[in-house]
Coordinates of C-alpha atoms in Angstrom, one line a residue:
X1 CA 113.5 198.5 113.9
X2 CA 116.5 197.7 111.5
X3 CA 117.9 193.9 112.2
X4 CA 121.6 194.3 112.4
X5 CA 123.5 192.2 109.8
X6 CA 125.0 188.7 111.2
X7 CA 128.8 189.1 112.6
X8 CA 131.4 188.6 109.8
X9 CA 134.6 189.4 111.7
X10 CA 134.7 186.4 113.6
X11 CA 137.8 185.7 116.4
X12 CA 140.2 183.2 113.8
X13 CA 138.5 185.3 110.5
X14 CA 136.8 187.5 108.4
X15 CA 133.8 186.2 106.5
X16 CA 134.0 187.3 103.0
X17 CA 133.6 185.8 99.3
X18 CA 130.6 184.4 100.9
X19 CA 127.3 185.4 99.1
X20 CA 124.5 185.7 101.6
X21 CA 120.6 184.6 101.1
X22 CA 119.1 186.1 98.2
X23 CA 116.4 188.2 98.5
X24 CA 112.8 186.9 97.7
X25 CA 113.1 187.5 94.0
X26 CA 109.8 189.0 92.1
X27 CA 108.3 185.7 90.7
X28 CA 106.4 187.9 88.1
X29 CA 108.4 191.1 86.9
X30 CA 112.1 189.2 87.7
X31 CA 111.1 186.8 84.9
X32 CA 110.7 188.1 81.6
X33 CA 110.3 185.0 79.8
X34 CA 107.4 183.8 81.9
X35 CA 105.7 187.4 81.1
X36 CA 106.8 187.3 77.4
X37 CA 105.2 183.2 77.3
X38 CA 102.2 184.3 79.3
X39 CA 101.2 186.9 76.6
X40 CA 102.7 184.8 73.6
X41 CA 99.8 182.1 74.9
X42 CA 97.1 184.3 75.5
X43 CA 97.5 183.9 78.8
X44 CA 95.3 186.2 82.2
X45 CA 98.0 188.2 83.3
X46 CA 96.7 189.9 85.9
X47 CA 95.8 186.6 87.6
X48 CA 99.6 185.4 87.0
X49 CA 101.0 188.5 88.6
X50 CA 98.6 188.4 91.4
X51 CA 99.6 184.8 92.3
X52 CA 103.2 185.5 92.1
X53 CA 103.1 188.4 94.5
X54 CA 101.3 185.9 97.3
X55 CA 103.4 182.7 95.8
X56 CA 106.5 185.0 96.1
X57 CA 106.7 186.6 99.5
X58 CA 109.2 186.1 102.2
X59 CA 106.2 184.7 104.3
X60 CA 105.3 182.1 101.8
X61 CA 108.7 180.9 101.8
X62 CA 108.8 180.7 105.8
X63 CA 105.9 178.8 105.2
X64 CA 107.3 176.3 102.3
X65 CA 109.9 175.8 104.9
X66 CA 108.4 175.1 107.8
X67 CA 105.9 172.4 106.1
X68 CA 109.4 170.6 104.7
X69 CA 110.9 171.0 108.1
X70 CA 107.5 169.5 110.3
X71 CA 106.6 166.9 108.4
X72 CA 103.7 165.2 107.8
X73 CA 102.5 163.2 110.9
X74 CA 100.1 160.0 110.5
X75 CA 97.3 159.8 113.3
X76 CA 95.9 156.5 113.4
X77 CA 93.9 156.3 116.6
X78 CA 92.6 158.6 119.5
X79 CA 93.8 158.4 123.1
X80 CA 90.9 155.8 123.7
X81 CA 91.9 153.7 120.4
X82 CA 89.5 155.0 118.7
X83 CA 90.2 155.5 114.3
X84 CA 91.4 158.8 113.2
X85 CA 93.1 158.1 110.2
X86 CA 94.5 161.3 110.4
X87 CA 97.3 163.4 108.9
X88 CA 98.6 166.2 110.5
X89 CA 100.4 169.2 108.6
X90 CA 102.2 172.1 109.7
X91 CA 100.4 175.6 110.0
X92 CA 102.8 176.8 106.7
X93 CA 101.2 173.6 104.6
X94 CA 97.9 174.9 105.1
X95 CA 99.0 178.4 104.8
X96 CA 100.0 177.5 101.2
X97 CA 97.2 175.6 100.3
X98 CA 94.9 178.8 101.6
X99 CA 97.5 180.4 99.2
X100 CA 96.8 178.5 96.2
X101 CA 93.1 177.9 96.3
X102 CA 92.6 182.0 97.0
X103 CA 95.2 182.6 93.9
X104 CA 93.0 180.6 91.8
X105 CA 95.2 177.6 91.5
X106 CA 92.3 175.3 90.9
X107 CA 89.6 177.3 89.9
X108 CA 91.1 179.7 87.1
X109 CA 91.3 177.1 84.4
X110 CA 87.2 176.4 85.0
X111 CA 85.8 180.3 85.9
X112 CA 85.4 180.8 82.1
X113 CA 88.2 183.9 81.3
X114 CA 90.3 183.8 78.3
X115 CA 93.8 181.7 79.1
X116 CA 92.4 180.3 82.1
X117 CA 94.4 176.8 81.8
X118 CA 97.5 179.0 80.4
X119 CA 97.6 181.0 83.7
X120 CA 96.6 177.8 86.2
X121 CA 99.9 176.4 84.4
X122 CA 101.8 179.4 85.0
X123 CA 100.8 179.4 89.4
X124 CA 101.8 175.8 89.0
X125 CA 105.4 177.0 87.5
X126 CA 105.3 179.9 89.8
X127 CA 104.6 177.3 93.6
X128 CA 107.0 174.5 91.9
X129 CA 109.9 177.8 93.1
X130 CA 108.6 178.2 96.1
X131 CA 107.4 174.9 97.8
X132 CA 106.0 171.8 95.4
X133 CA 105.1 169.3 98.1
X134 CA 101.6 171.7 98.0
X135 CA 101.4 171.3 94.1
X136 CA 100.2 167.8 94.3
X137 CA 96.4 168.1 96.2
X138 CA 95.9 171.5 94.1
X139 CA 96.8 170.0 91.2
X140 CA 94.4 166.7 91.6
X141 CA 91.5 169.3 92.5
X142 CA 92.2 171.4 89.0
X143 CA 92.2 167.9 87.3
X144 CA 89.1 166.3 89.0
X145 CA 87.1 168.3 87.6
X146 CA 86.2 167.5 84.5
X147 CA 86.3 164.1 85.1
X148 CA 83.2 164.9 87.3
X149 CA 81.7 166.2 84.5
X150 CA 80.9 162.1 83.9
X151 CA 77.9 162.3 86.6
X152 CA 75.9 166.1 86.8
X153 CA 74.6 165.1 90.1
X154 CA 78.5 164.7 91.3
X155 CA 79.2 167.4 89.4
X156 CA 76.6 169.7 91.1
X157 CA 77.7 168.7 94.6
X158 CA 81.2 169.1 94.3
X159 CA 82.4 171.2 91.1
X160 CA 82.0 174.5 92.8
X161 CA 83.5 173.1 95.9
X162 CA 86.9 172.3 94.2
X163 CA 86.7 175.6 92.4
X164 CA 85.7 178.2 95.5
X165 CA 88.7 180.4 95.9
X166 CA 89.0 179.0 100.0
X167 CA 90.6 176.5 101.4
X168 CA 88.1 174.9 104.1
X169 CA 90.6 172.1 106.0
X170 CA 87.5 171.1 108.3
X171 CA 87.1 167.4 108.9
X172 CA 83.3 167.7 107.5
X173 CA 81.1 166.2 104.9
X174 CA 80.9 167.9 101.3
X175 CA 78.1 169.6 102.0
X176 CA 79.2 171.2 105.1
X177 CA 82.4 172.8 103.8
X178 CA 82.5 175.9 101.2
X179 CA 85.9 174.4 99.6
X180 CA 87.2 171.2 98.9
X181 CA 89.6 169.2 97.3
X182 CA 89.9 165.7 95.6
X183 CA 92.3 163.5 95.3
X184 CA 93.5 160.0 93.8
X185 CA 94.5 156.6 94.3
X186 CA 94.4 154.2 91.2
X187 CA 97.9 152.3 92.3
X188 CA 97.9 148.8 93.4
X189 CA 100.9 146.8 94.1
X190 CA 100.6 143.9 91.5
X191 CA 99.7 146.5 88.7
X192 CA 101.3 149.3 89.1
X193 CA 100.7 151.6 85.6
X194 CA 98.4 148.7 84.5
X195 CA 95.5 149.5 86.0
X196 CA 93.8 146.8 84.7
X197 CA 95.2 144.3 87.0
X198 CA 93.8 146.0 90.2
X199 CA 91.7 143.3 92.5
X200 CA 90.3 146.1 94.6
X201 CA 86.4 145.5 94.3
X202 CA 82.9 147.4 94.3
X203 CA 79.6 145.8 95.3
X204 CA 76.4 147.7 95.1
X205 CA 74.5 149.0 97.9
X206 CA 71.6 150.2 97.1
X207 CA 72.2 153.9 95.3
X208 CA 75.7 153.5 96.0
X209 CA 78.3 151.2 96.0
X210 CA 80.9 149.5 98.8
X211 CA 84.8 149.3 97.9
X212 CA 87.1 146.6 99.3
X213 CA 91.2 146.8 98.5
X214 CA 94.4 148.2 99.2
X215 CA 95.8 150.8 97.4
X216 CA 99.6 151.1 96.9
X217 CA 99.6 155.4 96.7
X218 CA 97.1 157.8 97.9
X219 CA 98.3 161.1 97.0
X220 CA 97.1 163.7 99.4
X221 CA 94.7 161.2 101.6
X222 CA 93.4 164.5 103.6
X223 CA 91.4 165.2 100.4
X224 CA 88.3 165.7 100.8
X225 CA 87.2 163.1 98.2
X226 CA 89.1 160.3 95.9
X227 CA 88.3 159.4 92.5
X228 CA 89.7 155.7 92.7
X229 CA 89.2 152.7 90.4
X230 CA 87.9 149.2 91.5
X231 CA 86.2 146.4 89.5
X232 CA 82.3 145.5 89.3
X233 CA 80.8 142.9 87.7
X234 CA 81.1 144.8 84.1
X235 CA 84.7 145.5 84.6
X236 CA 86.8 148.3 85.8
X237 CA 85.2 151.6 86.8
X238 CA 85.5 154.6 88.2
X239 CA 84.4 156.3 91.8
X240 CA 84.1 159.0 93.8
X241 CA 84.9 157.8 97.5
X242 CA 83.8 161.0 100.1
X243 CA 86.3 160.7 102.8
X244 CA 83.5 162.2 104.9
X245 CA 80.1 160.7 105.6
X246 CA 77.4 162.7 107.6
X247 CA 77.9 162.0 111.4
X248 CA 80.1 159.2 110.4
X249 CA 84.1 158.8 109.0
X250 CA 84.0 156.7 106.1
X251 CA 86.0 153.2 106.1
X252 CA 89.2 154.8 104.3
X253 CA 92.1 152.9 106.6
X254 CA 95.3 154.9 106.2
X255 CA 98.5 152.2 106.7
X256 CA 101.1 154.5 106.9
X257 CA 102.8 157.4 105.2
X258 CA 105.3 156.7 102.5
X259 CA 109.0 157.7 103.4
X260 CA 110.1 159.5 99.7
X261 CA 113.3 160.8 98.8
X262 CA 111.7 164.6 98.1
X263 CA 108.0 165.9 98.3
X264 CA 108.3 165.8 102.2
X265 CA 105.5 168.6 102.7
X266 CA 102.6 166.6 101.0
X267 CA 101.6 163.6 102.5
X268 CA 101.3 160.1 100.4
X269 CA 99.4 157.4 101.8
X270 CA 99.1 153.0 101.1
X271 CA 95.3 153.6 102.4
X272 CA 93.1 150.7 102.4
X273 CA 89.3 150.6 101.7
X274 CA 86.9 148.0 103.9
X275 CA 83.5 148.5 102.7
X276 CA 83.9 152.0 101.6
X277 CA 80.9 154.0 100.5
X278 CA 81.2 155.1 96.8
X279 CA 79.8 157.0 94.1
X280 CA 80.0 155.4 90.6
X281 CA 81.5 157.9 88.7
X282 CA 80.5 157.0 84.8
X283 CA 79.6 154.1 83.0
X284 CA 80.2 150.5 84.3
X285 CA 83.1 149.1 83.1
X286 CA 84.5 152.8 81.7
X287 CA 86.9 153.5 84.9
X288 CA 89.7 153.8 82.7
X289 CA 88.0 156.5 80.3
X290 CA 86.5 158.0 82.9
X291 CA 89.4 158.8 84.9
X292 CA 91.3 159.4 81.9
X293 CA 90.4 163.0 82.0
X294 CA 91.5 163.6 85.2
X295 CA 95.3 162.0 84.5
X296 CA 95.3 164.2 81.5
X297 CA 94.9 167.4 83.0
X298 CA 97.4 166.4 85.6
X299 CA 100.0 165.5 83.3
X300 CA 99.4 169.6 82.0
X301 CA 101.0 170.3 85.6
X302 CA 103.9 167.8 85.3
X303 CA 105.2 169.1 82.4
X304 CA 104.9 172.6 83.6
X305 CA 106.7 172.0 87.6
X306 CA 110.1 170.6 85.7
X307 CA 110.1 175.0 84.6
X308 CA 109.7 176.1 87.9
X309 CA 112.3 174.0 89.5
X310 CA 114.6 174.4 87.0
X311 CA 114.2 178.3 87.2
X312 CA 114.4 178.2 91.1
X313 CA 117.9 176.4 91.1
X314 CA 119.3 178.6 88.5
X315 CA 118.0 181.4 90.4
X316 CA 119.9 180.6 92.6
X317 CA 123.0 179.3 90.6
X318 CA 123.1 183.0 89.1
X319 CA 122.8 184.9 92.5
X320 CA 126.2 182.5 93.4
X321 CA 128.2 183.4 90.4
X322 CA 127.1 187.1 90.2
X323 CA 128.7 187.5 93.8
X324 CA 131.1 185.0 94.5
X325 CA 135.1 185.4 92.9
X326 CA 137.5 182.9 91.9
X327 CA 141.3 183.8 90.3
X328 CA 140.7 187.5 90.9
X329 CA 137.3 187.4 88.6
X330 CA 133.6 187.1 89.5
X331 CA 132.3 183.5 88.3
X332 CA 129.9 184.7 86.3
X333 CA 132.7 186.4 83.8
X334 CA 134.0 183.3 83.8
X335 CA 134.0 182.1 80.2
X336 CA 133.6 178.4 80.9
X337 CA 131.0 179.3 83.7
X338 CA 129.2 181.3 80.8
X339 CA 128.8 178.2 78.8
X340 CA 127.7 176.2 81.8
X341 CA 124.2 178.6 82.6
X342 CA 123.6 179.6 79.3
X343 CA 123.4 175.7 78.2
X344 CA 121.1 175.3 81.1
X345 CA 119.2 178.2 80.8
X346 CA 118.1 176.8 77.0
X347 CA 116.6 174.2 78.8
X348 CA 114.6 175.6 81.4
X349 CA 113.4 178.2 78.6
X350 CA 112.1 175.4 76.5
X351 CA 110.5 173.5 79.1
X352 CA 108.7 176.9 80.0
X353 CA 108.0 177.7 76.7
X354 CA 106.4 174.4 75.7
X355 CA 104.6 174.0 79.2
X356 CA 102.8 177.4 78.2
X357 CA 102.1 176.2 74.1
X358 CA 100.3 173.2 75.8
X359 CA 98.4 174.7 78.4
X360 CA 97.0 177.0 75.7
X361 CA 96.3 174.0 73.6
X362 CA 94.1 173.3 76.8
X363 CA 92.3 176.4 76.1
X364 CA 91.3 175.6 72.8
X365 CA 87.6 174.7 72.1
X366 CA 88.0 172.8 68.8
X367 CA 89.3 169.1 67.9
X368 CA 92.8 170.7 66.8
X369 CA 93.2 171.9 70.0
X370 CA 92.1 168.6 72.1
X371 CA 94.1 166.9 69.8
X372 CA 97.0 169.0 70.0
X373 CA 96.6 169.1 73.7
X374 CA 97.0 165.2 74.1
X375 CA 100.4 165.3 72.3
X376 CA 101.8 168.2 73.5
X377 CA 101.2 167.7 76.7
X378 CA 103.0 164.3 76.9
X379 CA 106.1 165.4 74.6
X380 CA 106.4 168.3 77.0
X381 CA 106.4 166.2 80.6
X382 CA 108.8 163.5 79.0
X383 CA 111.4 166.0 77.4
X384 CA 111.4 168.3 80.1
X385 CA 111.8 166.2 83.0
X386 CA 113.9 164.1 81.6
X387 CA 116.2 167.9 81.4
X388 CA 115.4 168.9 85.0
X389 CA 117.6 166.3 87.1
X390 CA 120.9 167.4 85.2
X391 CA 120.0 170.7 85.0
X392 CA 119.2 171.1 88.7
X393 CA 122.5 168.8 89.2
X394 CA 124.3 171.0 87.6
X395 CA 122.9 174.1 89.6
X396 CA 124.0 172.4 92.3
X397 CA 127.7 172.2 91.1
X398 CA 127.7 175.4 90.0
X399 CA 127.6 176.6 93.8
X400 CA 129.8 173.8 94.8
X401 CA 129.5 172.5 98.5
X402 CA 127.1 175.5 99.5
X403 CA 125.0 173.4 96.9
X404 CA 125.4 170.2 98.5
X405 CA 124.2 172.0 101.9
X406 CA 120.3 172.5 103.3
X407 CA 121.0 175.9 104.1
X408 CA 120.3 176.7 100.0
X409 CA 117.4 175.1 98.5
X410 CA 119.4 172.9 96.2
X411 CA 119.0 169.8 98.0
X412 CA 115.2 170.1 98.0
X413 CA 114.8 170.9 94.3
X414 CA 117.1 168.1 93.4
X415 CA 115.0 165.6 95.3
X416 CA 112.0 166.6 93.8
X417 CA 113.9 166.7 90.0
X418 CA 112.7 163.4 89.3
X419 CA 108.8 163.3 90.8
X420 CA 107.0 164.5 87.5
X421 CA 108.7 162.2 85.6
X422 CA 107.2 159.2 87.5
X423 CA 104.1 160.6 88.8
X424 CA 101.2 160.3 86.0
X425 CA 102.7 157.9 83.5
X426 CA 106.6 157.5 84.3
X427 CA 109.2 157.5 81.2
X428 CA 107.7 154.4 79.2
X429 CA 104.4 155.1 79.6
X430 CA 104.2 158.5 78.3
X431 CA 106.2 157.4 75.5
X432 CA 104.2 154.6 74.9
X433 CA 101.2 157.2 74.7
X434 CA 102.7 159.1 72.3
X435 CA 102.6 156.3 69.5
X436 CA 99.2 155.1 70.5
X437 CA 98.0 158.9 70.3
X438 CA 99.7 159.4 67.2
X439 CA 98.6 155.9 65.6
X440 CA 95.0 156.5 66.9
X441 CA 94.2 160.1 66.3
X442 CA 95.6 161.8 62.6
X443 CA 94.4 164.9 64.0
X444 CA 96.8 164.6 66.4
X445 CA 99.7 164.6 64.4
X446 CA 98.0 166.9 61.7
X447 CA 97.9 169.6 65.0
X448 CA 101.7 168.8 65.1
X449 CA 102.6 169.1 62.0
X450 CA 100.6 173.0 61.9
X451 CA 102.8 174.0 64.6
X452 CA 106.0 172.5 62.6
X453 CA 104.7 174.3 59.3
X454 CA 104.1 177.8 60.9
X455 CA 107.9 178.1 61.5
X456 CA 109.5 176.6 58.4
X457 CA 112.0 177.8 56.9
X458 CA 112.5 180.5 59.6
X459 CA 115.8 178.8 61.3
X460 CA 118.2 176.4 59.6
X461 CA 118.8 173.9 62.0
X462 CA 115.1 173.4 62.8
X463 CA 114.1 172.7 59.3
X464 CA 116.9 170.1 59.0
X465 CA 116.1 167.7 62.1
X466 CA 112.5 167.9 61.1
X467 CA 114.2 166.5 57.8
X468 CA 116.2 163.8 59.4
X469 CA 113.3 162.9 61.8
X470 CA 111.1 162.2 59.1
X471 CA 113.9 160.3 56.9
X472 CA 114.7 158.4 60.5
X473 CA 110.7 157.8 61.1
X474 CA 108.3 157.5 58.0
X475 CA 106.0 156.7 60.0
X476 CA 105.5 155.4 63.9
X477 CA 109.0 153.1 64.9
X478 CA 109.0 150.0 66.3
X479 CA 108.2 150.0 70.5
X480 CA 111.9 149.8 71.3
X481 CA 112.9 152.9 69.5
X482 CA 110.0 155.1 71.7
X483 CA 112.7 157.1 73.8
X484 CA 114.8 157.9 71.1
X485 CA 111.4 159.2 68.8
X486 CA 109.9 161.0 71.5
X487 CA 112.7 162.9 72.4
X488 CA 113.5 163.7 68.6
X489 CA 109.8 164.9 68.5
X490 CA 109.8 167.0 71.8
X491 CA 112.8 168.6 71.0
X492 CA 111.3 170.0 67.9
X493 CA 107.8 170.8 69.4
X494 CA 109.9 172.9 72.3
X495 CA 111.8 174.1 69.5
X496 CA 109.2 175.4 67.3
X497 CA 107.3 177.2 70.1
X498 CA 110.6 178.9 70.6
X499 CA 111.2 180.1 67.0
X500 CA 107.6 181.3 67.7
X501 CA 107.7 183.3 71.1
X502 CA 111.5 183.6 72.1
X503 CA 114.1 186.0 71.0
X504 CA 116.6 184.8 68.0
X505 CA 119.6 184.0 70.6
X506 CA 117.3 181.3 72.9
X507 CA 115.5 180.3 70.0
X508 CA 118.6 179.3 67.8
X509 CA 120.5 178.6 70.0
X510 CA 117.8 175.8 71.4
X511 CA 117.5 174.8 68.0
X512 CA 121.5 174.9 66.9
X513 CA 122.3 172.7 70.2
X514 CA 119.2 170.6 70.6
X515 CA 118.7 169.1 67.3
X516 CA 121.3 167.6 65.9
X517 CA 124.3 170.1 65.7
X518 CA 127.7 168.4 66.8
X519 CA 128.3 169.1 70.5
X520 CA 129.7 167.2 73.8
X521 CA 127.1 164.9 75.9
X522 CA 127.4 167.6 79.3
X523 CA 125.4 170.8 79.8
X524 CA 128.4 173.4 78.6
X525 CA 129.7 171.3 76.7
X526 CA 128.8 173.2 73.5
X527 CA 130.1 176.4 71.1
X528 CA 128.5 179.5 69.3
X529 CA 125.8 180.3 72.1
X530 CA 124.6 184.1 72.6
X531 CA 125.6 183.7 75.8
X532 CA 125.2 187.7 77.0
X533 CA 121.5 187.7 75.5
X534 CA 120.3 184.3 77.2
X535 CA 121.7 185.1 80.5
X536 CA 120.3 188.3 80.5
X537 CA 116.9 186.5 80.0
X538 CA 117.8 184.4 83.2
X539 CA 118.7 187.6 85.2
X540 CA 116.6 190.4 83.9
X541 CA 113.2 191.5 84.7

């Protein structure tokens, strides 16, 4: 039966001007870019497409919002007193994780197709639209797995676990379940990103190992395992804490759920451990490089969710404008309007575009492409998040106080603007990375300086920042200058991936407004954009 459209002549009006919900738009054939990037980076298609058909739907949407709307809820203790440690989620949270983990979210990077990491990259994009809270545990159960690669025992327990496409939510030990997935907690309050100064310790109990200490975030503490860092007698090192034990729940103490500004559908825990078993994940003493593997395949994802949010909000931004009319002319023919998206459709490109190059850097089997992989992926999660809050801000004004409003998903996408910036290495850090990457490994700047090379002389304004970066920068600057390098140097990565898989109007005019060229400090605040040709990239198929 046909629902009946809401009223809209109303006793003191007539409801019009007013652009209704947008449909759920077609995550894969509505986005020509993402198509054109997927195949530009050698990318499984057919695994992309797939996932945005599920990761698309109206139902998934129902479900994104009701796991915002019923929020995580912490269980500490049965009717009798007894521990739980529990966290309880909505039906639609687990709805998406069953979503994910059958799309392949975790698995298609390690199944051993061509452009497996380039299409796990793309699903995170494509979820990051829909609901993000959910990106966090699939993302840690992509990324543990090759740090589990450290111990084949570990490895042969719980690899194909974290890569079944199912999602087993059973409170169960690893062996009982036929999917699982991991988690981490590294955090402690008196170290924060410096790891080294965590107190929680390890004492060995026979073939395993006891933890004792607090840990300050637990991302996604219904995991089924943890890889967590503590100190032994050789120094820091890495484990694998099961949060089940046969017949037995494991001394993982939750102490309560953090209250966060945005990610309200995943749940993030202080947790403590008192005598927790453990596996020793590694060498003695090697936590850091150990779990080091792990934190660099999640950054892959943190660079990539800044596309997807930026794409939902101007999805949304364009489906205002295109029916909404101001001084008897649709915004969108606005000229100044015109200025406003295109400028911020030039960002979310790039961060799409440069998302994609790394994750197929991922891909890569030789040193060129580890190496590439290490820098590209931090240039990309620092320049592109740093893009996403204003962008998404602007979105925001764009609609004006329907923006402002929880009835649009503006709100939610400008809370979680600024989580991939801080989560796995906030703004210093990952800059910080960046000159010890480039100071330790030539290779890594000689990958960077290939993918610089390939496009010379092919647009103007590209080859004359590259100039002015080297004059600015011989070689590495001084710590205080970091920002201003690794911006100059992410802007030209983005840029030559661009010249590389983008048409000439988003490619020149990312180049012409990003790198140098004179033009005002706000998004729209520039001159000489294509702006038919890059909107038509936003709304297109």
């Amino acid at each position: 039966m046909t629902r009946p459209p809401p009223a809209d002549r109303l006793a003191t009006h007539t409801v019009e001007n007013q652009p209704g919900a947008p449909p759920p738009p077609d995550l894969w054939v509505g986005d020509a870019p993402l198509r054109a990037g997927v195949a530009a980076q050698d990318g499984d298609a057919a695994a992309v497409a797939a996932a945005a058909a599920r990761f698309g739907s109206a139902e998934a949407r129902r479900d994104g919002e009701e796991a915002r709307r019923d929020a995580p809820r912490l269980a500490l203790f049965d009717r009798g007193g007894r521990r739980l440690d529990e966290v309880r989620f909505a039906p639609g949270y687990h709805a998406l994780m069953q979503a994910g983990m059958e799309a392949g979210y975790a698995a298609a990077a390690w199944e051993g197709r061509p452009g497996g990491h380039v299409a796990h990259a793309a699903m995170v994009y494509l979820l990051s639209q829909v609901e993000p809270g959910v990106c966090c545990p699939l993302t840690m159960t992509y990324a543990g797995v090759p740090a589990l690669q450290a111990d084949a025992e570990l490895a042969e327990a719980w690899v194909p676990k974290l890569t079944a496409r199912a999602y087993d939510p059973a409170i169960a030990p690893i062996g009982a379940k036929r999917a699982a997935t991991l988690g981490m907690a590294m955090t402690e309050k008196q170290g924060g990103s410096d790891v080294r100064a965590n107190t929680t310790r390890a004492a060995p109990d026979g073939d395993l190992w006891r933890l004792t200490g607090h840990k300050w975030f637990c991302s996604a503490p219904m995991s089924d395992g943890f890889l967590t860092l503590a100190q032994t007698e050789a120094g820091l090192t890495c484990f694998l804490v099961p949060r089940w034990l046969e017949g037995a729940r494991n001394a993982i103490r939750l102490q309560r759920l953090k209250d966060k500004l945005g990610n309200r559908a995943n749940a993030s825990a202080e947790i403590e451990y008192q005598g927790a078993v453990a596996h020793r994940l590694g060498e003695a003493g090697q936590g850091v490089r150990t779990i080091i593997r792990m934190v660099h395949h999640t950054r892959l994802d943190t660079a990539m969710a800044p596309a997807g949010l930026m794409r939902a909000a101007l999805t949304e931004a364009l489906w205002w404008v295109e029916g909404r009319r101001a001084f008897q002319k649709r915004l969108i023919d606005q000229p100044l309007m015109r200025a406003v998206l295109a400028d911020l459709a030039l960002d979310w490109e790039g961060a799409l575009a440069a998302g994609l190059r790394a994750a197929r850097a991922f891909d890569g089997a030789d040193e060129g492409d580890r190496a590439l992989a290490r820098i590209s992926v931090a240039l990309a999660k620092y320049v592109s998040n740093k893009r996403a809050v204003p962008v998404i801000g602007e979105a925001m004004e764009v609609m004006g106080g329907m923006g402002y409003v929880e009835d649009t998903p503006l709100p939610m996408l400008y809370r979680e603007a600024p989580l991939n910036g801080i989560w796995e290495g906030s703004g210093n850090v990952i800059c910080l990375d960046i000159l010890r990457t480039l100071a330790r490994e030539p290779v890594a700047a000689e990958a960077l300086e290939a993918e610089f090379d390939a496009v010379e002389g092919a647009e103007p304004a590209f080859d004359a920042a590259r100039a002015a970066h080297r004059a600015r920068w011989p070689g590495l600057p001084p710590e205080g200058e970091a920002r201003w390098f690794a911006e100059s140097l992410g802007a030209l990565f983005t840029a030559a991936v661009l010249i590389r898989t983008a048409p000439e109007p988003v490619a020149s005019g990312y180049a012409r407004t990003r790198l140098g060229a004179p033009r005002g400090l706000m998004p729209g605040a520039v001159a000489g954009l294509d702006e038919g040709a890059i909107l038509e990239r936003l709304a297109a198929g």
